[in-house]
Amino acid sequence: MLVTEITAQSIDDALRKQLDSLDTSVESREVGTVIQVGDGIARIDGLKDAMAGELLEFTSSNGQTVYGMAQNLEEDEVGAVLLGDVTAIKENDQVKTTGRLVEIPVGPEMCGRVVNALGMPIDGKGPIHTVATRPVEFKAPGVISRQPVHEPMQTGILAVDSMIPIGRGQRELIIGDRQTGKTAIGIDAIINQKNEDMICIYVAIGQKASTVAGIYETLLKHGAMDYTIIVSATAADAAPLQFLAPMTGAAIGEYFVYNGKDGKPANAQNPGQHVLAIYDDLSKQAVAYRQMSLTLRRPPGREAYPGDIFYLHSRLLERAVKMSDEYGAGSLTALPIIETQAGDVGAYIPTNVISITDGQIFLQTDLFFQGQRPAINVGISVSRVGGSAQTKAMKQVAGTLRLDLAAYRELQAFTQFGSDLDKSTMQQLNRGARMTELLKQGRYTPMPFWEQALAIYTGNQGYLDDVAVEDVVRFRTELLDFVRASHKKVFEDLRSVGKWTDEIKAEANEAIEAFKKQFAPTASAE
Ligand SMILES: Nc1ncnc2c1ncn2[C@@H]1O[C@H](COP(=O)(O)OP(=O)(O)OP(=O)(O)O)[C@@H](O)[C@H]1O
Ligand SMILES: [Mg+2]
């Protein structure tokens, strides 16, 4: 008879064996329950350790997974926004924490595509095979890893590049009432990046889907979609998606800034890339955030916006950056857009964003209807840091242009009813009218800096003084064509030397004089 002796030792061994084979990896996922849901907001019980901004996984009664983002962390419940099929989630559905912040797919594979606020394609061109992801909220780099803005981000728009120059890594606000050409400036700037090695991100917030489709077609037609990604949360999308879209755009942009072309982290040896991000527009994001916050029952503040709306915009715009050489010197230039009501820049959201950005391009309805397009009010438009990024050739000719034009506007208003003006005043009015006219520019006609510099030089040197005001734009266009065709050395030299030398000035004078001889004034003009 076989007797197995049960000793203390054998019991101990058996237990040890069992313990060894035990899978001890612990998954710390909390499970909670939806206690209330509506308007894209869910209130959840039982998620004690959820983080602010954490990705939450909701499971509907029929097994569908919907993601959400934790927003309000209260003592006994969590308020979350639903990102996705809002209607699928009902009371008593399960919610799990994921231990991750909300992330989106990013990468160069997205170029040419239109994605939603979660980085998913919405252009019907099939899946995007991205490999990388980034958190939508990202702490902006500190001062040590940055350097001052010093390279130009040219928009190709004469009035902007000459008087309100923008540098790579800068934040320049485009602000104005409805239908004043705000979007047009952003789109023209994207089109002008064609040979600039710049990735462009256009974020459409709260616009009509048909408008976004139009923008896509325009960019495609001008060959700009090759280097552009559109992020779209339309007016029909839920408020949380409209709130998220600019941050998604920033996250997509950051991938290029923080990685070299090889997809590896940027550093002194592996240069980072350059990105232009346009947030069109942040007023609509603010409205979406207000709606979201009110449904989350956060206390309303000024104009019923939640108290942290300033922080929301500053967090976003601080992500615009010019990295130091050590980190690859990549840059993210941000052009946020804000819509004003009846030109009121003193309203809450406009003042906030003005104070966060490095300057603003102010567009005005009355100028727009007077035919001054782009309708930039030069008196109150500024770029606080872009001057150091402007090319020398432009700075030499446009140095005092902004102040001269502002002075002209004042003088014009002052002398409106006067008849006998002295010669020098007449001369100043004459010049001002022509310079103002010179800055008119249609859409989709970007000018490289050497053409812009020559155009302004022509005005400064008085070559336009005897050209009728209504002929100035035609004169400019034909002059540039003429120089391109028969005096292209002027442009080549300006481009390669980058500044005006006596030699280039002499060449330019010769070209302009030759052109003036053959220019035919319009018959109706005196
Ligand atoms: N430089 C320009 N020359 C001629 N037309 C222009 C120019 N800029 C804009 N426009 C025209 O003005 C209209 C309004 O432009 P745009 O849509 O850019 O304005 P917006 O301020 O973005 O308007 P919204 O408030 O509706 O977003 C468009 O029809 C556009 O084609
Ligand atoms: Mg617009």
Coordinates of C-alpha atoms and ligand atoms in Angstrom, one line a residue:
M1 CA 0.0 0.0 0.0
L2 CA 1.3 3.3 -1.0
V3 CA 1.1 5.9 1.6
T4 CA 1.8 9.4 0.7
E5 CA 3.2 11.1 3.7
I6 CA 1.8 14.4 4.3
T7 CA 4.4 16.5 5.9
A8 CA 4.7 20.1 6.7
Q9 CA 7.4 20.3 4.0
S10 CA 5.3 18.8 1.2
I11 CA 2.4 21.2 1.9
D12 CA 4.8 24.1 1.8
D13 CA 6.3 22.9 -1.5
A14 CA 2.9 22.5 -3.1
L15 CA 1.8 26.0 -2.0
R16 CA 5.0 27.5 -3.3
K17 CA 4.6 25.8 -6.6
Q18 CA 1.1 27.2 -7.0
L19 CA 2.2 30.6 -6.0
D20 CA 5.0 30.6 -8.6
S21 CA 2.6 29.8 -11.4
L22 CA 0.2 32.5 -10.3
D23 CA -0.1 35.4 -12.8
T24 CA 0.6 38.4 -10.6
S25 CA 0.3 41.2 -13.1
V26 CA -2.4 43.4 -11.8
E27 CA -4.6 45.4 -14.2
S28 CA -5.7 48.5 -12.4
R29 CA -8.7 49.5 -14.4
E30 CA -11.5 50.9 -12.5
V31 CA -15.0 50.2 -13.6
G32 CA -17.8 52.7 -13.0
T33 CA -21.4 53.1 -14.1
V34 CA -23.1 55.8 -16.0
I35 CA -25.7 57.5 -13.8
Q36 CA -26.9 60.1 -16.2
V37 CA -26.3 60.9 -19.9
G38 CA -27.4 63.7 -22.2
D39 CA -26.1 66.4 -24.6
G40 CA -22.9 64.4 -25.1
I41 CA -22.1 64.5 -21.4
A42 CA -22.1 61.5 -19.0
R43 CA -22.0 61.5 -15.3
I44 CA -20.3 58.5 -13.9
D45 CA -20.3 56.9 -10.5
G46 CA -17.4 54.7 -9.1
L47 CA -14.3 56.1 -10.9
K48 CA -12.4 57.3 -7.9
D49 CA -9.0 57.5 -9.6
A50 CA -9.8 58.9 -13.0
M51 CA -7.4 61.6 -14.2
A52 CA -8.4 64.9 -15.7
G53 CA -8.4 64.4 -19.5
E54 CA -8.2 60.6 -19.2
L55 CA -9.6 58.5 -22.0
L56 CA -12.6 56.5 -20.7
E57 CA -14.0 53.5 -22.4
F58 CA -17.8 53.2 -22.3
T59 CA -19.5 49.9 -23.2
S60 CA -23.1 50.1 -24.3
S61 CA -25.6 47.4 -23.5
N62 CA -25.2 45.9 -27.0
G63 CA -21.5 45.7 -26.6
Q64 CA -20.5 48.8 -28.6
T65 CA -17.5 50.7 -27.4
V66 CA -17.6 54.5 -27.2
Y67 CA -14.7 56.7 -25.9
G68 CA -15.0 59.7 -23.7
M69 CA -12.8 62.2 -21.9
A70 CA -12.9 62.7 -18.2
Q71 CA -13.5 66.4 -17.4
N72 CA -15.0 67.1 -14.0
L73 CA -13.5 65.1 -11.2
E74 CA -15.8 65.6 -8.3
E75 CA -15.9 63.9 -4.9
D76 CA -18.5 61.3 -5.7
E77 CA -18.8 61.4 -9.5
V78 CA -16.9 62.1 -12.7
G79 CA -18.3 64.3 -15.5
A80 CA -17.1 63.2 -18.9
V81 CA -17.7 64.2 -22.5
L82 CA -18.5 61.5 -25.1
L83 CA -16.4 61.5 -28.2
G84 CA -18.2 59.4 -30.7
D85 CA -21.7 57.8 -31.0
V86 CA -23.3 59.8 -28.3
T87 CA -26.7 58.1 -28.6
A88 CA -25.3 54.6 -28.0
I89 CA -24.6 55.2 -24.3
K90 CA -27.4 54.9 -21.8
E91 CA -27.8 54.9 -18.0
N92 CA -26.2 52.0 -16.2
D93 CA -23.7 51.3 -18.9
Q94 CA -20.2 50.4 -17.9
V95 CA -17.2 52.7 -18.0
K96 CA -13.6 51.8 -17.6
T97 CA -10.6 54.0 -17.0
T98 CA -7.7 53.4 -19.4
G99 CA -4.8 55.0 -17.6
R100 CA -4.1 57.0 -20.8
L101 CA -4.8 60.6 -21.8
V102 CA -6.7 61.1 -25.0
E103 CA -4.4 60.4 -27.9
I104 CA -4.8 60.6 -31.6
P105 CA -2.9 59.1 -34.5
V106 CA -0.3 61.4 -36.1
G107 CA 2.3 61.2 -38.9
P108 CA 3.3 62.2 -42.4
E109 CA 0.8 59.6 -43.7
M110 CA -1.9 62.2 -42.9
C111 CA -0.8 64.7 -45.5
G112 CA -3.4 65.4 -48.1
R113 CA -6.2 64.0 -45.9
V114 CA -9.2 65.4 -44.1
V115 CA -9.6 64.0 -40.6
N116 CA -12.0 64.6 -37.7
A117 CA -11.2 65.8 -34.2
L118 CA -10.1 62.3 -33.3
G119 CA -7.7 62.0 -36.2
M120 CA -9.9 59.6 -38.1
P121 CA -10.2 60.1 -41.9
I122 CA -13.5 61.6 -43.1
D123 CA -12.7 62.1 -46.7
G124 CA -13.8 58.7 -47.9
K125 CA -10.3 57.9 -49.1
G126 CA -9.9 54.9 -46.9
P127 CA -7.9 54.3 -43.7
I128 CA -4.7 56.2 -42.9
H129 CA -1.9 53.9 -42.0
T130 CA -0.3 55.9 -39.2
V131 CA 2.1 54.4 -36.8
A132 CA 2.6 57.1 -34.2
T133 CA 0.2 58.7 -31.7
R134 CA 0.4 61.8 -29.6
P135 CA -1.7 63.1 -26.7
V136 CA -4.1 65.9 -27.7
E137 CA -3.1 67.9 -24.7
F138 CA 0.6 68.5 -24.4
K139 CA 2.6 70.7 -22.1
A140 CA 4.3 73.3 -24.1
P141 CA 8.1 73.3 -24.0
G142 CA 9.8 75.7 -21.5
V143 CA 12.1 78.6 -22.3
I144 CA 15.3 76.6 -22.2
S145 CA 14.3 74.3 -25.1
R146 CA 13.2 77.3 -27.3
Q147 CA 14.9 80.0 -29.2
P148 CA 13.7 83.4 -30.4
V149 CA 11.8 83.6 -33.7
H150 CA 14.2 84.5 -36.5
E151 CA 13.1 82.9 -39.8
P152 CA 10.3 84.4 -42.0
M153 CA 7.0 82.6 -42.5
Q154 CA 6.0 84.4 -45.6
T155 CA 2.3 84.6 -46.5
G156 CA 2.9 85.9 -50.0
I157 CA 0.5 88.7 -49.1
L158 CA 2.2 92.1 -49.8
A159 CA 0.4 94.0 -47.0
V160 CA 1.2 91.3 -44.4
D161 CA 4.8 90.4 -45.3
S162 CA 5.8 94.1 -45.6
M163 CA 4.1 95.6 -42.6
I164 CA 3.1 92.7 -40.3
P165 CA 5.9 90.2 -40.9
I166 CA 5.4 86.8 -39.3
G167 CA 8.2 84.6 -38.1
R168 CA 8.4 80.8 -37.8
G169 CA 7.2 79.8 -34.4
Q170 CA 5.2 83.0 -33.9
R171 CA 1.5 83.3 -32.9
E172 CA -0.3 85.9 -35.0
L173 CA -4.0 86.5 -34.6
I174 CA -6.2 87.1 -37.6
I175 CA -9.2 89.1 -36.2
G176 CA -12.2 90.7 -37.8
D177 CA -16.0 90.7 -38.3
R178 CA -17.8 88.1 -40.4
Q179 CA -16.9 88.1 -44.1
T180 CA -13.8 90.3 -44.0
G181 CA -11.4 87.9 -45.5
K182 CA -10.0 86.2 -42.4
T183 CA -10.0 82.7 -43.9
A184 CA -8.6 84.0 -47.2
I185 CA -5.4 85.2 -45.4
G186 CA -4.9 81.7 -43.9
I187 CA -5.6 79.9 -47.1
D188 CA -3.3 82.2 -49.1
A189 CA -0.6 81.7 -46.5
I190 CA -0.9 77.9 -47.0
I191 CA -0.8 78.2 -50.8
N192 CA 2.4 80.2 -50.5
Q193 CA 4.2 77.4 -48.6
K194 CA 4.5 75.4 -51.7
N195 CA 8.3 75.2 -52.0
E196 CA 9.0 76.1 -48.4
D197 CA 9.3 72.7 -46.8
M198 CA 6.4 73.5 -44.5
I199 CA 3.7 71.2 -43.3
C200 CA 0.3 73.1 -43.1
I201 CA -2.6 72.2 -40.8
Y202 CA -5.9 73.8 -41.4
V203 CA -8.3 73.3 -38.5
A204 CA -11.9 74.1 -39.3
I205 CA -14.1 74.6 -36.2
G206 CA -17.8 74.9 -36.3
Q207 CA -18.0 75.7 -40.0
K208 CA -20.4 74.2 -42.5
A209 CA -19.2 70.9 -44.1
S210 CA -19.7 72.5 -47.5
T211 CA -17.4 75.4 -46.7
V212 CA -14.7 72.9 -45.6
A213 CA -15.2 71.0 -48.8
G214 CA -14.7 74.2 -50.7
I215 CA -11.4 74.9 -48.9
Y216 CA -10.3 71.4 -49.6
E217 CA -11.0 71.9 -53.3
T218 CA -9.2 75.2 -53.4
L219 CA -6.1 73.8 -51.7
L220 CA -6.1 70.8 -54.0
K221 CA -6.4 73.0 -57.1
H222 CA -3.4 75.0 -56.0
G223 CA -1.3 71.9 -55.3
A224 CA -1.3 72.7 -51.6
M225 CA -2.9 69.5 -50.3
D226 CA 0.4 67.6 -50.8
Y227 CA 1.7 69.2 -47.7
T228 CA -1.5 70.0 -45.9
I229 CA -3.8 68.2 -43.4
I230 CA -7.3 69.4 -42.7
V231 CA -8.8 68.8 -39.3
S232 CA -12.5 69.4 -39.3
A233 CA -15.2 69.6 -36.6
T234 CA -18.2 71.1 -38.4
A235 CA -21.1 72.9 -36.9
A236 CA -23.0 69.6 -37.0
D237 CA -20.5 67.8 -34.8
A238 CA -21.0 67.6 -31.1
A239 CA -19.5 70.4 -29.0
P240 CA -16.7 68.2 -27.5
L241 CA -15.4 67.5 -30.9
Q242 CA -15.3 71.2 -31.8
F243 CA -13.6 71.9 -28.5
L244 CA -11.0 69.2 -29.2
A245 CA -10.2 70.0 -32.9
P246 CA -7.6 72.8 -32.4
M247 CA -5.8 70.6 -29.9
T248 CA -5.8 67.7 -32.3
G249 CA -4.4 70.0 -35.0
A250 CA -1.7 71.1 -32.6
A251 CA -0.9 67.5 -31.7
I252 CA -0.6 66.5 -35.4
G253 CA 1.7 69.5 -36.0
E254 CA 3.9 68.7 -33.0
Y255 CA 4.7 65.3 -34.5
F256 CA 6.6 67.1 -37.2
V257 CA 8.2 69.6 -34.9
Y258 CA 9.5 67.0 -32.5
N259 CA 10.5 64.4 -35.2
G260 CA 12.9 64.6 -38.1
K261 CA 11.9 63.6 -41.6
D262 CA 13.1 60.1 -40.7
G263 CA 10.4 59.9 -38.0
K264 CA 13.0 59.8 -35.2
P265 CA 13.1 62.4 -32.5
A266 CA 14.6 65.7 -33.6
N267 CA 17.9 66.8 -32.1
A268 CA 21.0 68.7 -33.1
Q269 CA 21.9 66.2 -35.8
N270 CA 18.3 65.4 -36.9
P271 CA 16.5 68.7 -37.7
G272 CA 12.9 69.0 -36.8
Q273 CA 10.3 70.2 -39.3
H274 CA 8.4 73.4 -39.8
V275 CA 4.6 73.6 -39.4
L276 CA 2.0 76.3 -40.0
A277 CA -1.3 75.7 -38.1
I278 CA -4.4 77.7 -38.7
Y279 CA -7.2 77.5 -36.2
D280 CA -10.4 78.8 -37.9
D281 CA -11.8 79.9 -35.6
L282 CA -11.3 80.0 -31.9
S283 CA -14.5 82.0 -31.2
K284 CA -16.4 78.9 -32.2
Q285 CA -14.2 76.7 -30.1
A286 CA -14.9 79.0 -27.2
V287 CA -18.7 78.7 -27.8
A288 CA -18.4 74.9 -27.9
Y289 CA -16.4 74.9 -24.7
R290 CA -18.9 77.1 -23.0
Q291 CA -21.7 74.7 -24.1
M292 CA -19.8 71.7 -22.8
S293 CA -18.9 73.4 -19.5
L294 CA -22.5 74.5 -18.9
T295 CA -23.8 71.0 -19.4
L296 CA -21.1 69.8 -17.1
R297 CA -22.5 72.3 -14.6
R298 CA -19.3 74.2 -14.2
P299 CA -20.0 77.7 -12.8
P300 CA -20.4 80.3 -15.6
G301 CA -18.2 83.4 -15.5
R302 CA -18.0 86.4 -17.8
E303 CA -20.3 86.2 -20.8
A304 CA -21.2 82.7 -19.3
Y305 CA -17.9 81.3 -20.4
P306 CA -16.2 79.0 -17.8
G307 CA -13.4 80.6 -15.8
D308 CA -10.7 78.6 -17.5
I309 CA -11.4 79.7 -21.0
F310 CA -8.3 81.9 -21.0
Y311 CA -6.3 79.0 -19.8
L312 CA -7.7 76.8 -22.6
H313 CA -6.6 79.3 -25.3
S314 CA -3.2 80.0 -23.7
R315 CA -2.5 76.3 -23.4
L316 CA -3.2 75.8 -27.1
L317 CA -1.2 78.9 -28.3
E318 CA 1.8 78.2 -26.1
R319 CA 2.3 75.1 -28.1
A320 CA 3.4 77.3 -31.0
V321 CA 7.2 77.1 -30.7
K322 CA 10.6 77.7 -32.3
M323 CA 12.8 74.9 -30.8
S324 CA 16.4 75.5 -29.9
D325 CA 19.1 74.0 -32.2
E326 CA 19.7 71.3 -29.6
Y327 CA 16.1 70.0 -30.1
G328 CA 16.3 70.2 -33.9
A329 CA 15.1 73.8 -34.4
G330 CA 11.7 72.8 -35.7
S331 CA 8.9 75.3 -35.5
L332 CA 5.1 75.6 -35.2
T333 CA 3.6 78.8 -36.3
A334 CA 0.1 79.4 -35.2
L335 CA -2.4 81.7 -37.0
P336 CA -5.5 81.6 -34.8
I337 CA -8.6 83.3 -36.1
I338 CA -11.2 85.2 -34.0
E339 CA -14.5 86.6 -35.2
T340 CA -15.6 89.9 -33.7
Q341 CA -19.1 91.4 -33.5
A342 CA -19.3 94.9 -35.0
G343 CA -15.5 95.3 -34.8
D344 CA -15.6 95.0 -31.0
V345 CA -12.1 93.9 -30.1
G346 CA -12.8 94.6 -26.4
A347 CA -15.1 91.7 -25.9
Y348 CA -14.0 88.9 -23.6
I349 CA -12.7 86.2 -26.0
P350 CA -11.0 88.7 -28.5
T351 CA -9.1 90.5 -25.6
N352 CA -8.0 87.2 -24.2
V353 CA -6.6 85.9 -27.5
I354 CA -5.0 89.3 -28.4
S355 CA -3.1 89.2 -25.1
I356 CA -1.9 85.6 -25.7
T357 CA -0.6 86.1 -29.2
D358 CA 2.4 88.0 -30.5
G359 CA 0.4 90.5 -32.6
Q360 CA -2.8 90.7 -34.7
I361 CA -3.9 91.3 -38.3
F362 CA -7.0 93.3 -37.9
L363 CA -9.5 93.2 -40.8
Q364 CA -12.2 95.7 -41.1
T365 CA -15.6 95.6 -42.8
D366 CA -15.7 99.2 -44.2
L367 CA -12.2 98.8 -45.8
F368 CA -13.4 95.5 -47.3
F369 CA -16.4 97.2 -48.9
Q370 CA -14.3 100.2 -50.1
G371 CA -12.5 97.6 -52.1
Q372 CA -9.3 97.7 -50.0
R373 CA -8.6 93.9 -50.0
P374 CA -7.1 92.4 -48.0
A375 CA -9.0 94.8 -45.6
I376 CA -6.2 95.3 -43.1
N377 CA -6.4 98.2 -40.7
V378 CA -2.7 99.0 -40.6
G379 CA -3.1 101.4 -37.7
I380 CA -3.9 98.7 -35.1
S381 CA -2.3 95.6 -36.8
V382 CA 1.1 94.7 -35.4
S383 CA 3.6 91.9 -35.3
R384 CA 5.6 92.1 -32.1
V385 CA 8.3 89.6 -32.9
G386 CA 8.2 89.1 -36.6
G387 CA 10.5 92.0 -37.5
S388 CA 13.6 90.0 -36.6
A389 CA 12.4 87.4 -39.0
Q390 CA 11.8 89.7 -42.0
T391 CA 14.2 89.5 -44.9
K392 CA 16.7 92.4 -45.1
A393 CA 15.4 93.3 -48.6
M394 CA 11.9 93.8 -47.3
K395 CA 13.0 95.6 -44.1
Q396 CA 15.0 98.1 -46.1
V397 CA 12.0 99.2 -48.2
A398 CA 9.1 98.6 -45.8
G399 CA 10.7 99.9 -42.6
T400 CA 8.5 102.9 -42.2
L401 CA 5.6 101.9 -44.4
R402 CA 3.2 101.0 -41.7
L403 CA 3.7 104.3 -39.8
D404 CA 3.6 106.3 -43.1
L405 CA 0.3 104.8 -44.1
A406 CA -1.2 105.3 -40.6
A407 CA -0.1 108.9 -40.9
Y408 CA -1.6 109.2 -44.3
R409 CA -5.0 107.9 -43.1
E410 CA -5.0 110.5 -40.4
L411 CA -4.0 113.3 -42.7
Q412 CA -6.7 112.1 -45.2
A413 CA -9.4 112.3 -42.6
F414 CA -8.2 115.7 -41.5
T415 CA -8.0 117.3 -44.9
Q416 CA -11.1 115.8 -46.3
F417 CA -12.9 119.1 -46.5
G418 CA -10.0 121.4 -47.0
S419 CA -9.4 122.7 -50.5
D420 CA -6.2 124.7 -50.6
L421 CA -3.5 122.4 -49.3
D422 CA 0.2 123.2 -49.4
K423 CA 2.4 121.4 -51.7
S424 CA 4.0 119.0 -49.2
T425 CA 0.6 117.9 -47.8
M426 CA -0.6 117.3 -51.4
Q427 CA 2.5 115.3 -52.1
Q428 CA 2.0 113.2 -48.9
L429 CA -1.7 112.5 -49.8
N430 CA -0.7 111.7 -53.3
R431 CA 1.9 109.2 -52.2
G432 CA -0.3 107.7 -49.5
A433 CA -3.1 107.0 -51.9
R434 CA -0.8 105.2 -54.3
M435 CA 0.9 103.1 -51.6
T436 CA -2.5 102.1 -50.2
E437 CA -3.6 101.1 -53.6
L438 CA -0.3 99.2 -54.2
L439 CA -1.2 96.9 -51.2
K440 CA -4.4 95.6 -52.8
Q441 CA -4.1 92.0 -53.8
G442 CA -6.5 89.4 -55.1
R443 CA -6.7 85.9 -53.6
Y444 CA -4.5 83.1 -54.7
T445 CA -1.8 85.4 -56.1
P446 CA 1.1 85.0 -53.6
M447 CA 4.2 87.1 -54.3
P448 CA 7.7 86.0 -53.4
F449 CA 9.6 88.5 -51.2
W450 CA 11.8 89.8 -54.1
E451 CA 8.7 90.8 -56.1
Q452 CA 7.2 92.4 -53.0
A453 CA 10.4 94.3 -52.3
L454 CA 10.5 95.6 -55.8
A455 CA 6.9 96.6 -55.7
I456 CA 7.3 98.7 -52.6
Y457 CA 10.6 100.1 -53.8
T458 CA 8.9 101.4 -56.9
G459 CA 6.4 103.3 -54.7
N460 CA 9.0 104.6 -52.4
Q461 CA 11.2 105.9 -55.2
G462 CA 8.2 108.0 -56.5
Y463 CA 7.8 106.0 -59.7
L464 CA 4.1 105.7 -59.0
D465 CA 3.5 109.4 -58.2
D466 CA 2.4 110.2 -61.7
V467 CA 0.5 106.9 -62.3
A468 CA -3.3 107.3 -61.8
V469 CA -4.5 105.6 -58.6
E470 CA -6.8 103.3 -60.6
D471 CA -3.8 102.1 -62.6
V472 CA -1.5 101.3 -59.7
V473 CA -2.4 97.6 -59.4
R474 CA -2.2 97.0 -63.1
F475 CA 1.1 98.9 -63.2
R476 CA 2.4 96.7 -60.4
T477 CA 1.3 93.4 -62.1
E478 CA 2.7 94.4 -65.5
L479 CA 5.9 95.7 -64.1
L480 CA 6.5 92.4 -62.3
D481 CA 5.8 90.5 -65.5
F482 CA 8.1 92.8 -67.4
V483 CA 11.0 92.4 -64.9
R484 CA 10.5 88.6 -64.8
A485 CA 10.6 88.5 -68.6
S486 CA 13.4 90.9 -69.5
H487 CA 15.2 92.1 -66.4
K488 CA 15.2 89.0 -64.3
K489 CA 18.7 89.7 -62.9
V490 CA 17.1 92.2 -60.5
F491 CA 15.0 89.4 -59.0
E492 CA 17.9 86.9 -59.0
D493 CA 20.2 89.3 -57.3
L494 CA 17.6 90.4 -54.7
R495 CA 16.9 86.8 -54.0
S496 CA 20.5 85.7 -53.7
V497 CA 21.9 88.8 -52.0
G498 CA 18.8 89.2 -49.8
K499 CA 19.2 93.0 -49.5
W500 CA 19.3 96.2 -51.6
T501 CA 22.8 97.2 -52.7
D502 CA 23.6 100.2 -54.8
E503 CA 24.1 97.9 -57.7
I504 CA 20.7 96.3 -57.4
K505 CA 19.1 99.7 -57.0
A506 CA 20.7 100.8 -60.2
E507 CA 19.5 97.7 -62.0
A508 CA 16.0 98.1 -60.6
N509 CA 15.8 101.8 -61.6
E510 CA 16.8 100.9 -65.1
A511 CA 14.2 98.2 -65.3
I512 CA 11.4 100.4 -63.9
E513 CA 12.3 103.3 -66.2
A514 CA 12.3 101.0 -69.2
F515 CA 8.9 99.7 -68.2
K516 CA 7.4 103.1 -67.6
K517 CA 8.2 104.1 -71.2
Q518 CA 6.0 101.3 -72.5
F519 CA 3.2 101.4 -69.9
A520 CA -0.1 102.4 -71.3
P521 CA -2.3 104.4 -68.9
T522 CA -6.0 103.6 -68.9
A523 CA -7.8 106.0 -71.2
S524 CA -10.4 107.0 -68.6
A525 CA -7.7 107.8 -66.0
E526 CA -6.1 111.3 -66.3
Ligands
LIG1 N1 -8.0 89.7 -51.2 C1 -9.2 89.5 -51.6 N2 -9.6 89.9 -52.8 C2 -10.8 89.7 -53.2 N3 -11.8 89.0 -52.5 C3 -11.5 88.5 -51.3 C4 -10.2 88.8 -50.8 N4 -10.1 88.2 -49.6 C5 -11.3 87.7 -49.4 N5 -12.2 87.9 -50.4 C6 -13.5 87.4 -50.6 O1 -14.3 87.8 -49.5 C7 -15.2 86.9 -49.0 C8 -15.0 86.6 -47.6 O2 -13.8 86.0 -47.4 P1 -13.5 84.9 -46.2 O3 -14.4 83.8 -46.3 O4 -12.1 84.7 -46.2 O5 -13.9 85.8 -45.0 P2 -14.1 85.4 -43.5 O6 -13.8 86.6 -42.7 O7 -13.3 84.1 -43.2 O8 -15.6 85.0 -43.4 P3 -16.5 84.2 -42.3 O9 -16.7 85.2 -41.2 O10 -17.7 83.8 -43.1 O11 -15.6 83.1 -42.0 C9 -15.0 85.6 -49.9 O12 -15.9 85.6 -50.9 C10 -13.6 85.9 -50.5 O13 -13.4 85.3 -51.7
MG2 MG -13.8 82.3 -42.5

